[in-house]
Coordinates of C-alpha atoms in Angstrom, one line a residue:
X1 CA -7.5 -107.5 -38.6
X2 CA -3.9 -106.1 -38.2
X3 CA -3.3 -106.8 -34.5
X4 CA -6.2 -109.4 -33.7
X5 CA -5.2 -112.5 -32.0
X6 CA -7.5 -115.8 -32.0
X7 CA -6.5 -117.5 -28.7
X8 CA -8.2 -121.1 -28.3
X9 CA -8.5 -122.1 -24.5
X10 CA -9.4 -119.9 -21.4
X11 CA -7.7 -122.5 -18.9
X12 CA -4.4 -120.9 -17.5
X13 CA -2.6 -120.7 -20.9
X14 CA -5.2 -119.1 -22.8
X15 CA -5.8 -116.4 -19.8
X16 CA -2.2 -115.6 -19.2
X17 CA -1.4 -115.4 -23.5
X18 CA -3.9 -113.1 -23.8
X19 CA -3.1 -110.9 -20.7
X20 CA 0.3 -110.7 -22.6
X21 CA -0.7 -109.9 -26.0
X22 CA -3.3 -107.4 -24.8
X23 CA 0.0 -105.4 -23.0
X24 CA 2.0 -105.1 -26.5
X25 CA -1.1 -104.2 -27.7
X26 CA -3.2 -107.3 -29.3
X27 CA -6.5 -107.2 -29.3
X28 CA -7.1 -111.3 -28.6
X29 CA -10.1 -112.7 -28.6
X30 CA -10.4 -116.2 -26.3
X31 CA -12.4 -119.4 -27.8
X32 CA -14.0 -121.1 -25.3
X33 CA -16.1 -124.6 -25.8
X34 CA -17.2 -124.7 -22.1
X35 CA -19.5 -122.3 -20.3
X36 CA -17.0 -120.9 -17.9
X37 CA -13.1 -120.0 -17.9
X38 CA -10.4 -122.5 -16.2
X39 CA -10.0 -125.2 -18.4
X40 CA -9.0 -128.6 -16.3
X41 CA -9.7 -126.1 -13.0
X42 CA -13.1 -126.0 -13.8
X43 CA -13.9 -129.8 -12.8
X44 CA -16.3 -130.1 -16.0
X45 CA -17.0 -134.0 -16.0
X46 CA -15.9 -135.1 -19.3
X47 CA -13.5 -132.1 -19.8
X48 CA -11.4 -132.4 -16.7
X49 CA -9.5 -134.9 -14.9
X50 CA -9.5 -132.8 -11.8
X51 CA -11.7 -134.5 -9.2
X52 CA -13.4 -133.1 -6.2
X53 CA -11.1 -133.7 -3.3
X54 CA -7.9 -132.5 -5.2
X55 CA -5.1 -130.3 -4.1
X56 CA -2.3 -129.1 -6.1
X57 CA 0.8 -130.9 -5.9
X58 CA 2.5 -127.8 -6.2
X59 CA 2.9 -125.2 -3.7
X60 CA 1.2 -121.8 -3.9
X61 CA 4.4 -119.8 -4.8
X62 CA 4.6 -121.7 -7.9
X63 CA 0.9 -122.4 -9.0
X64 CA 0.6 -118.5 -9.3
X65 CA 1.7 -115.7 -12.1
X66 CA 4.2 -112.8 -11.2
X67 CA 1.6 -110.2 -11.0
X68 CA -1.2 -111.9 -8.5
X69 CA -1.0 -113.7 -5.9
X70 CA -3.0 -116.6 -4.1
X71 CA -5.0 -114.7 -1.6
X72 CA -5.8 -118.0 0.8
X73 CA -3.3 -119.5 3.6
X74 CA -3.1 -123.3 1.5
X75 CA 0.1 -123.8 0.8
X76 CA -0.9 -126.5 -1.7
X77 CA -3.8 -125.1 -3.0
X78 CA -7.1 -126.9 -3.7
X79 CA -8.9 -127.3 -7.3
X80 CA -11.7 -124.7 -6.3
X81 CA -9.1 -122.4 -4.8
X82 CA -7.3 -122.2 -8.3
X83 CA -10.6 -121.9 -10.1
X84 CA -10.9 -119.1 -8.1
X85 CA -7.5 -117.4 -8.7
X86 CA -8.1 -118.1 -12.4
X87 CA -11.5 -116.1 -12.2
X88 CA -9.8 -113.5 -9.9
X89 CA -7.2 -112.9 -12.9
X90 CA -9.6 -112.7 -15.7
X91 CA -10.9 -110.1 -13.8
X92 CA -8.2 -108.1 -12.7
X93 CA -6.6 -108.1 -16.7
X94 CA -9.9 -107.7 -18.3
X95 CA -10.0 -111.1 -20.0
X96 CA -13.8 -112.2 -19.5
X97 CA -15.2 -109.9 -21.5
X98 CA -12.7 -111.0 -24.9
X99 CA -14.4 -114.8 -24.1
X100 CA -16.7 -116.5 -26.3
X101 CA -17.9 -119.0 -24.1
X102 CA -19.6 -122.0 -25.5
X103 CA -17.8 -121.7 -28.4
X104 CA -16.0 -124.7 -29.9
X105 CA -13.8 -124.2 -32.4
X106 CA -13.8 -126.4 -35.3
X107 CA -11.2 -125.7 -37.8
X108 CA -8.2 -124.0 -38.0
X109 CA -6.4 -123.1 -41.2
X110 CA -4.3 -120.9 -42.6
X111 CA -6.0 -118.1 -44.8
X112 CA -3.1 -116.2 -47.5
X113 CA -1.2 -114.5 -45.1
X114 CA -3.2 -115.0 -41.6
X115 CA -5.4 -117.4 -40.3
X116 CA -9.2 -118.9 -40.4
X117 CA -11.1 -119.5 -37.4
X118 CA -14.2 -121.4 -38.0
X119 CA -15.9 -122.4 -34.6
X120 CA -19.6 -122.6 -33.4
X121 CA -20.2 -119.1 -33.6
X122 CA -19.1 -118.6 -37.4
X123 CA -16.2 -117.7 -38.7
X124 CA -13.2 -115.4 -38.0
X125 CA -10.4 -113.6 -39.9
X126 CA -7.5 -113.5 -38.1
X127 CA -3.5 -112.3 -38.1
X128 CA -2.6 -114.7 -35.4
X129 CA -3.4 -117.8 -33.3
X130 CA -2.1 -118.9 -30.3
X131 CA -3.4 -122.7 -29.6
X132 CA -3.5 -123.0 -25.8
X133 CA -6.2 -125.8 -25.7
X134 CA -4.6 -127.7 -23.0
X135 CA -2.1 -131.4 -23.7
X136 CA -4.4 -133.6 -20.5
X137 CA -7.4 -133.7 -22.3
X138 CA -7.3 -137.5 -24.0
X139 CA -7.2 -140.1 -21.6
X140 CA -4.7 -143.1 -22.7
X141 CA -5.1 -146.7 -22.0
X142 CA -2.4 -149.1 -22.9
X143 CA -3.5 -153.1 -24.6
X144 CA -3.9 -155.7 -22.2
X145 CA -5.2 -158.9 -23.3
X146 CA -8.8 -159.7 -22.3
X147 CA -9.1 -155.8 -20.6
X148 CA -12.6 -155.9 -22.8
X149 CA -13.8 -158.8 -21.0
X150 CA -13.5 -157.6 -17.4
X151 CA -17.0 -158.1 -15.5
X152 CA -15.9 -156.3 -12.4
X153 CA -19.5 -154.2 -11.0
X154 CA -17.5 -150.7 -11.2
X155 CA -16.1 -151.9 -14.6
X156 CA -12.8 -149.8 -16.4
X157 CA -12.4 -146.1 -16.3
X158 CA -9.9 -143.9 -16.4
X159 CA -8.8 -141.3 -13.7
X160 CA -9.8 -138.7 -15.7
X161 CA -13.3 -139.5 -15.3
X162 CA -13.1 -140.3 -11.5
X163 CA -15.3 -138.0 -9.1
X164 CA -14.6 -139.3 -5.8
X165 CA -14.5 -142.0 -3.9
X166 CA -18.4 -143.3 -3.6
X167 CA -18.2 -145.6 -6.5
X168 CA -15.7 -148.1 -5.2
X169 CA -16.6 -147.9 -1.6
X170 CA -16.4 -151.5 -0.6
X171 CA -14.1 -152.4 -3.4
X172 CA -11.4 -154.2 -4.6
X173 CA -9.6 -151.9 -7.0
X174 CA -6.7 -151.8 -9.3
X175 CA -5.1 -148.7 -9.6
X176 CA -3.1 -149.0 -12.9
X177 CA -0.4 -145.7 -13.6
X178 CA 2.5 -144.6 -11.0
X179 CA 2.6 -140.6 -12.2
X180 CA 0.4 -138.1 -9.6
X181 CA -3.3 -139.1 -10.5
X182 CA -2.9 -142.6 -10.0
X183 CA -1.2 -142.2 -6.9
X184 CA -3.2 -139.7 -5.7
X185 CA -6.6 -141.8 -6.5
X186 CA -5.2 -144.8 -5.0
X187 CA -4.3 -143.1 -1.1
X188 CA -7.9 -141.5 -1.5
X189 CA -9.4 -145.4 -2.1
X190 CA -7.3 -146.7 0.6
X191 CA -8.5 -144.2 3.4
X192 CA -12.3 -143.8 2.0
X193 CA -13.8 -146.9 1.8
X194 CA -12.1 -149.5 -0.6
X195 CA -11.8 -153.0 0.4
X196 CA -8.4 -153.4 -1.3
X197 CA -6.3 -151.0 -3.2
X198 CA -3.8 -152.3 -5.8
X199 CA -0.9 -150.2 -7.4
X200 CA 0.7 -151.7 -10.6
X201 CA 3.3 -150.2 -12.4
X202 CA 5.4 -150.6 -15.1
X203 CA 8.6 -149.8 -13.3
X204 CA 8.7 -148.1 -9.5
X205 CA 8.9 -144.7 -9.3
X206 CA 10.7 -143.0 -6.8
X207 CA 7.8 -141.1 -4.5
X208 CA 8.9 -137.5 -3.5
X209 CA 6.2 -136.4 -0.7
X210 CA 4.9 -133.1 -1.2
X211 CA 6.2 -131.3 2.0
X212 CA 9.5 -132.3 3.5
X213 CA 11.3 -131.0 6.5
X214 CA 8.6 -127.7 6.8
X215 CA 9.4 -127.0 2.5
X216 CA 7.1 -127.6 -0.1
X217 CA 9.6 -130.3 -2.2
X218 CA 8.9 -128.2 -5.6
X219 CA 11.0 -126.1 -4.0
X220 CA 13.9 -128.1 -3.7
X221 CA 13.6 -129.6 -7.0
X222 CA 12.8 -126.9 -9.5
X223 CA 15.6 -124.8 -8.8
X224 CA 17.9 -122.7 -11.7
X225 CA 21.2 -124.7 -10.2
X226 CA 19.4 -127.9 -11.3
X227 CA 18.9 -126.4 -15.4
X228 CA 22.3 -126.0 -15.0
X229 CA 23.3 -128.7 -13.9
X230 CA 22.1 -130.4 -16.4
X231 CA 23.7 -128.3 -18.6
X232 CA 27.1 -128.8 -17.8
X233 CA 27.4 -132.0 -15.3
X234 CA 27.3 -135.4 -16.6
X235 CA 24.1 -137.2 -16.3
X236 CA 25.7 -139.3 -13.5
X237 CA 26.1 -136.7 -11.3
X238 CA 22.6 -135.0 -12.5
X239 CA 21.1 -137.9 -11.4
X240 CA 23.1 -138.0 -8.3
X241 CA 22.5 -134.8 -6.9
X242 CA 18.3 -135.2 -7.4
X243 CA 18.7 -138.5 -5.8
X244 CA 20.0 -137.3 -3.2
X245 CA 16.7 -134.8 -2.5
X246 CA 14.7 -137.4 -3.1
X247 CA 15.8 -139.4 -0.6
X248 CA 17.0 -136.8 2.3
X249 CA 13.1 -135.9 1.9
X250 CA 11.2 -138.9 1.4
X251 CA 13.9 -142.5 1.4
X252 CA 13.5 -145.1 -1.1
X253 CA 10.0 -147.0 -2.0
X254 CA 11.2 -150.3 -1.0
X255 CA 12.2 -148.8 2.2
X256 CA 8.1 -148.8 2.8
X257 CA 7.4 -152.3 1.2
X258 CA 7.2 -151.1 -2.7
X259 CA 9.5 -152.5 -5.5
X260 CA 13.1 -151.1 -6.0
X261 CA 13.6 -148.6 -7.8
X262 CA 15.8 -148.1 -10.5
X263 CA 19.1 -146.1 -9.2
X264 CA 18.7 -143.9 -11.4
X265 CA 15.5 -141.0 -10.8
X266 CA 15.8 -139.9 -14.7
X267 CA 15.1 -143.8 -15.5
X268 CA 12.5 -144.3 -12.6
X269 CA 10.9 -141.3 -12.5
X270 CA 9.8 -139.2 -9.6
X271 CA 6.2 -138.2 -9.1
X272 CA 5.2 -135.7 -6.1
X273 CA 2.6 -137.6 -3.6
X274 CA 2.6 -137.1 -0.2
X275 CA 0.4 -140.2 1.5
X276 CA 0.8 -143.2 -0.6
X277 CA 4.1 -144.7 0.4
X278 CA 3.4 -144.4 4.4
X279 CA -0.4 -146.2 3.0
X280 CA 1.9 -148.4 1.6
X281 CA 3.6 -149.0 4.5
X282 CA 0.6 -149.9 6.5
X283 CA -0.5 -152.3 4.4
X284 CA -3.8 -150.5 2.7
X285 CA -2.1 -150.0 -0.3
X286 CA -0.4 -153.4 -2.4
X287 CA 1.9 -153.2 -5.3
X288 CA 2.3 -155.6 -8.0
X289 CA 4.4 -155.6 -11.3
X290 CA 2.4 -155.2 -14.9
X291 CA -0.9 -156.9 -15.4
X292 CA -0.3 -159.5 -18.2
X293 CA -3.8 -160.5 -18.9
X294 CA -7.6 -160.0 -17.8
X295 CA -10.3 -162.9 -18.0
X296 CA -13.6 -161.7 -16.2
X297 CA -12.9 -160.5 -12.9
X298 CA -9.5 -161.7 -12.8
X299 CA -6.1 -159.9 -13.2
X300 CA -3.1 -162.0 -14.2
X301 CA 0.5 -160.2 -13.2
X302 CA 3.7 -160.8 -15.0
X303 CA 4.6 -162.6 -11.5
X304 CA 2.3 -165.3 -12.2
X305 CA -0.1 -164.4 -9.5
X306 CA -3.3 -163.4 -10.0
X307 CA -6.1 -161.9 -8.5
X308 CA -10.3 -160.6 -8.5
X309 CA -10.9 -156.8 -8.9
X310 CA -14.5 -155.0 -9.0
X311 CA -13.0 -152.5 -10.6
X312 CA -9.9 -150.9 -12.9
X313 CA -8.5 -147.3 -13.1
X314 CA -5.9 -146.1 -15.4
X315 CA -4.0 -143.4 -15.1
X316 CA -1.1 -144.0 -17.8
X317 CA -1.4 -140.7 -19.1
X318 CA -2.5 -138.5 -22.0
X319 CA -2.4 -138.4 -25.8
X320 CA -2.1 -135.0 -27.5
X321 CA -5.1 -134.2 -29.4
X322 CA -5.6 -131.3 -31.7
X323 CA -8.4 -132.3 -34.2
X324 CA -9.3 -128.5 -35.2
X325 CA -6.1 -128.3 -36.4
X326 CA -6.3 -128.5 -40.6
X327 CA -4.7 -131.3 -42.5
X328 CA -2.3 -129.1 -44.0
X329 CA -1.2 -127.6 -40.4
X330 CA -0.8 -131.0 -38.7
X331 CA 1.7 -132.3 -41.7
X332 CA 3.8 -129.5 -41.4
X333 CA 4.0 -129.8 -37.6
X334 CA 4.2 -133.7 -37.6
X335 CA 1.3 -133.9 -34.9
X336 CA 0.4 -136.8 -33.5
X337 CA -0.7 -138.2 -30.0
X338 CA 2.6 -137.2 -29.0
X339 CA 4.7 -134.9 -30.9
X340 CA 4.7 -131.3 -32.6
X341 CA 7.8 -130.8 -34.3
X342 CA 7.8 -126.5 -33.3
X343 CA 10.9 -124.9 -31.6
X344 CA 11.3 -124.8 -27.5
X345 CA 7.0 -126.0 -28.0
X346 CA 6.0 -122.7 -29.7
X347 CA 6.5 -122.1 -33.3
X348 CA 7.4 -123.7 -36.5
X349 CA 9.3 -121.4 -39.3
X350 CA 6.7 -122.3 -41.8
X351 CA 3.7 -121.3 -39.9
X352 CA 4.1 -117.8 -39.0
X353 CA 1.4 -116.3 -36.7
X354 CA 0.8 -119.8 -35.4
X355 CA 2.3 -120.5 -31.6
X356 CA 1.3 -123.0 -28.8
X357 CA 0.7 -122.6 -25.4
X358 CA 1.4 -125.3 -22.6
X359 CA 1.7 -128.2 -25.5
X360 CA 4.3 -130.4 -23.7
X361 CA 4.4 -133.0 -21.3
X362 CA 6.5 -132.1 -17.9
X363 CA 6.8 -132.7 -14.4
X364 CA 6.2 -129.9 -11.6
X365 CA 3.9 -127.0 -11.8
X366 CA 3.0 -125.2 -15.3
X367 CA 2.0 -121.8 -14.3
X368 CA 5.5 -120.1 -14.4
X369 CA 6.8 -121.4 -17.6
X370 CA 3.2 -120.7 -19.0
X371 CA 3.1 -117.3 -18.4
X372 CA 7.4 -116.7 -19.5
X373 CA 6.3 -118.8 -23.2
X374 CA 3.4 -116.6 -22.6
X375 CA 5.4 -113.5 -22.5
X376 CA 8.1 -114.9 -25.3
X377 CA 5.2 -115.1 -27.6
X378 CA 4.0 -111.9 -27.5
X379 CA 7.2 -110.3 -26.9
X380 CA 8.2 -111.9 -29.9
X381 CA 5.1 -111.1 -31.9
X382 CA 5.3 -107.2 -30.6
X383 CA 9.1 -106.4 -31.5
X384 CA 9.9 -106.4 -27.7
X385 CA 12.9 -109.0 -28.2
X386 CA 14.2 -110.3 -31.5
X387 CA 12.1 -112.8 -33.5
X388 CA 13.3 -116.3 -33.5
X389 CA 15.6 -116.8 -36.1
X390 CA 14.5 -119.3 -38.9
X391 CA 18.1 -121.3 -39.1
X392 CA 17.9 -122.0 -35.6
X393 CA 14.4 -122.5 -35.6
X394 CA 14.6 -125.5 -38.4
X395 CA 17.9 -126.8 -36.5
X396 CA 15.2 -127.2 -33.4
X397 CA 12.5 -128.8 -35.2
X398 CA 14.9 -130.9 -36.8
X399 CA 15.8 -131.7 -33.3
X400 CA 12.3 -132.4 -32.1
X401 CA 11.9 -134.6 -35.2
X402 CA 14.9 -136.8 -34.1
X403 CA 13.9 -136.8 -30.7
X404 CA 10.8 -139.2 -31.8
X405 CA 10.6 -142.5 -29.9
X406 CA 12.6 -140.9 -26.9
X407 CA 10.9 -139.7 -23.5
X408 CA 9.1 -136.3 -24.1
X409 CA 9.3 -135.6 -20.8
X410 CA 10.6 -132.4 -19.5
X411 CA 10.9 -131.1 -16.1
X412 CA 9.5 -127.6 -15.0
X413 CA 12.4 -125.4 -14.2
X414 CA 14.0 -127.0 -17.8
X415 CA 10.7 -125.4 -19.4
X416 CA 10.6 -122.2 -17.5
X417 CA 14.3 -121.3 -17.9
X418 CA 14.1 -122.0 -21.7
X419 CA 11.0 -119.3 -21.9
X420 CA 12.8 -117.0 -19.6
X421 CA 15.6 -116.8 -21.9
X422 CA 14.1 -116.5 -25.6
X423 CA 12.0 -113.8 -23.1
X424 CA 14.6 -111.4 -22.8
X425 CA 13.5 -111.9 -18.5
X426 CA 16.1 -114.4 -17.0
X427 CA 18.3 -112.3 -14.4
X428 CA 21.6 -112.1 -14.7
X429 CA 23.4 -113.6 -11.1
X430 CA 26.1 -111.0 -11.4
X431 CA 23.9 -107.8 -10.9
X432 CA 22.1 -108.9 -7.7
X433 CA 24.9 -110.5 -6.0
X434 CA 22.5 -110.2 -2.8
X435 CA 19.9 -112.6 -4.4
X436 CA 22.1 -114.9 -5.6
X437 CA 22.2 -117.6 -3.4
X438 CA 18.1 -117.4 -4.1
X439 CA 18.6 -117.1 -7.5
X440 CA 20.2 -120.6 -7.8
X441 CA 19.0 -122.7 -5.4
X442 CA 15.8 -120.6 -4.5
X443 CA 12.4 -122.2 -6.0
X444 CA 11.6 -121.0 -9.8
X445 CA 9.1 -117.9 -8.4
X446 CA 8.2 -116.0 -11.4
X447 CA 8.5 -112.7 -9.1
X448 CA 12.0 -113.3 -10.5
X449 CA 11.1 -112.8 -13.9
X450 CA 10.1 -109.4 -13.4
X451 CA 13.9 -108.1 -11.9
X452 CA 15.1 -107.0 -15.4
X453 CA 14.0 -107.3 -19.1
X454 CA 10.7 -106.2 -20.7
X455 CA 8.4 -105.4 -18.1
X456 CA 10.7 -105.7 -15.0
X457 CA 9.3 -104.3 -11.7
X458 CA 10.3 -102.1 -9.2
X459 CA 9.8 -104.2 -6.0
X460 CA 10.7 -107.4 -7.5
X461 CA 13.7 -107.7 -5.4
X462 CA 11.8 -107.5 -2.2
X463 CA 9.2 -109.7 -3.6
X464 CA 11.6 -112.5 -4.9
X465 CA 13.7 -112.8 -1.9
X466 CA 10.3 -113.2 0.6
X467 CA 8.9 -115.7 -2.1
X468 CA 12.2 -117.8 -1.7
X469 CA 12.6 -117.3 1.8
X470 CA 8.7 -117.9 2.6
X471 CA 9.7 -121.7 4.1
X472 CA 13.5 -121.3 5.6
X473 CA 14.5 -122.9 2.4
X474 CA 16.4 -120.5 1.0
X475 CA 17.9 -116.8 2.2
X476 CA 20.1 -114.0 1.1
X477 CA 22.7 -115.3 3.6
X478 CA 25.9 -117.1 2.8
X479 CA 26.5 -120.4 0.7
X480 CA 26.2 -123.8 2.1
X481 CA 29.5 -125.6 1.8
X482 CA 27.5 -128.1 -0.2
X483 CA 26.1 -125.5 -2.1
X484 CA 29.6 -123.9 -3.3
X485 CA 30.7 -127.6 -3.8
X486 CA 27.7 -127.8 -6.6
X487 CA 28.4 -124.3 -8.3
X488 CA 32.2 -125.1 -8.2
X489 CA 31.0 -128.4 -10.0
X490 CA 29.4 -126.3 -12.6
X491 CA 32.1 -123.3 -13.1
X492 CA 29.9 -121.0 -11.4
X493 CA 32.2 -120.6 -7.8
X494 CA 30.1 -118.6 -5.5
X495 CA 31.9 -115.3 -4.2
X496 CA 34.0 -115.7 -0.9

């Protein structure tokens, strides 16, 4: 029992935390309820929200891990084309045989000094678990008087639970939600068939298309100069600086007929879509502020208009649902649909041998900062950096704690630059002065994760510098004048 490790989930988070553990020498074993490994990439009606027709919304370079690449020319990869990656790296790292497929797990508890897994199978003994059971699971839908009495023929659903496009051929829909599944649902209606498509919102979002100027926009936005940024710059000029990507890549939504946004993009929101606001534009798709009430068919706006729908989809988002989780567990952590109270989303000083995986709500892509919390857990766990300390752990949950009734929103490069640290893996500028220019405004490629720390690689270097020059976005040539402006901004001048 010494070294065994129960990991719940074989999506992306379960696959990469056991391809860590098993190099410092765990021996996990991965709980799986469905029949095959992928989690949400495995388009499992009632277990995924991904539908047939999707693509990523984030580009290839940073929907992969640092050891395997995509091996297809999409530079915005498709659902099956991850599914297939996933499968790929199961393979390569031995993880499908340590699966139990078809194996729910029912319980989790803690058992004197390690931990009880009790799942369809039986039950198992364990030192540690790692909970990796994926946050998108739950569909939310928020209260709108008279919702239950809509009569529309394609009635309410949820985008979770939409397949394509057949259903609502010839109908009037209303697309309720402004993050990427709403918006992504609504310009696939608008081009396949619906009679009308309307968008409402709760507040405009500022749309950032997915390619810009020849560069996937991930690129531009999840950068290491934007964590610190935030770090050290006012919120102002934060704000400032993303609006100005934003807008350089994609201008404002009521440029193309949608409400105003907010000025500022931490308020409004940015969500990656690259067709609706040109669909917009042209008319197929409407907007209209928050529905007030529904009576039959009909949807009542907070503008006083109203108007006849067949049908309803929500995508508003996801409640955070761990039910195998013992009663004892959840107090400690505080769960709810929303919150855990652990430090940096991993682990709570009063649960020892418990961690989480991909448990927090963020925008951009979460394969690189799953695979660097990966690699803090079980560097952590295996005495290859320091173990958290248990003062600044219970400052951190006290922090989550207070945090409660504020957005819980993080942003990508945030996550992945946290990890990288408590990782022992986030490269210092000052020893590859030729990468530095990459290094900061370069896209978050976890090839850079590998230059120095615990398992650093010999050709990272080379790999890093073609991963952030893949798109003309970013070289190992000289500063910007804009670009030393920013780093002055921050203390960080760049080198003459």
């Amino acid at each position: 029992m010494a070294r065994d490790v129960a990991v719940i989930g074989a999506g992306p988070g379960g696959l990469v935390a056991a391809r860590w553990l098993a190099a410092q020498g765990f021996e996990p074993t991965i709980f799986e309820r469905s029949p095959v490994l992928g989690g949400q990439w495995a388009g499992i009606a009632g277990r995924s929200g991904v539908w047939p027709t999707m693509h990523t919304n984030t580009s290839s370079v940073l929907t992969a891990f640092s050891d395997l690449d995509h091996d297809g020319p999409a530079v915005h990869p498709s659902n099956r084309d991850v599914l297939t990656y996933l499968e790929r790296y199961a393979r390569t790292f031995a993880l499908t045989e340590r699966i139990r497929f078809d194996c729910p797990v029912h319980r989790v508890g803690r058992d004197g000094t390690g931990w009880r897994i009790d799942h369809a199978g039986g039950t198992d003994h364990v030192e540690r678990v790692v909970v990796a059971s994926g946050r998108f699971q739950s569909p939310t839908r928020p209260t709108i008087p008279g919702l239950a009495s809509f009569t529309g023929r394609a009635g309410v659903t949820s985008t979770f639970d939409y397949r394509g496009a057949d259903p609502f051929r010839g109908a009037r829909v209303l697309v309720v939600g402004g993050a990427i599944s709403a918006l992504e649902i609504a310009s696939e209606l608008a081009v396949l068939g619906a009679e009308r498509v309307v968008v409402t919102q709760r507040r405009q979002r500022y749309v950032l298309p997915k390619f810009a100027a020849g560069v996937p926009s991930d690129h531009r936005m999840f950068t290491r100069y934007g964590v610190l940024a935030g770090e050290t710059l006012p919120p102002a000029e934060v704000d400032a600086q993303v609006l100005r990507i934003v807008l350089e890549a994609g201008g404002s939504p009521d440029q193309y007929g949608a409400p105003t946004p907010d000025p500022s993009p931490s308020v409004a929101g940015v969500t990656l879509c690259q067709q609706y606001l040109p669909l917009v534009a042209e008319g197929r798709i409407a907007v209209r502020p928050w529905p007030t009430s529904v009576s039959g068919r009909s949807v009542r706006f907070s503008d006083g208009r109203s108007e006849d729908f067949d049908a309803i989809l929500f995508g508003t988002g996801f409640e955070a649902t761990l039910p195998f989780l013992s009663e004892d567990v959840r107090e400690v952590l505080g769960a709810d649909g929303e919150h855990l109270d652990v430090d940096r989303y991993t682990f709570h000083p009063d649960l020892p041998g418990l961690a989480f995986a991909g448990m927090w709500d963020q925008s951009g892509g979460y394969f690189v900062p799953l695979e660097l919390q990966a690699r803090w857990i079980a560097y952590a766990w295996g005495g290859a950096v320091r173990a958290p300390d248990v003062g600044e752990q219970r400052a951190a949950v006290a922090t989550c704690r207070a945090r409660r009734g504020t957005p819980q929103k993080t942003r990508m490069n945030a996550a992945a630059l946290g990890f990288a640290r408590a990782a022992g893996v986030e490269p210092h500028l000052e020893r590859w002065p030729d990468l530095r220019r990459a290094l900061l405004f370069g896209p978050l490629a976890p090839s850079q994760f590998r230059l120095e720390g615990p398992d650093a690689l010999p050709g990272a270097a080379e790999r890093f510098a073609r991963d952030a020059s893949t798109f003309g976005c970013i070289t190992t040539g000289d500063f910007t004048d804009l670009e030393r402006r920013h780093l002055e901004a921050i203390g960080a001048p760049a080198p003459a």
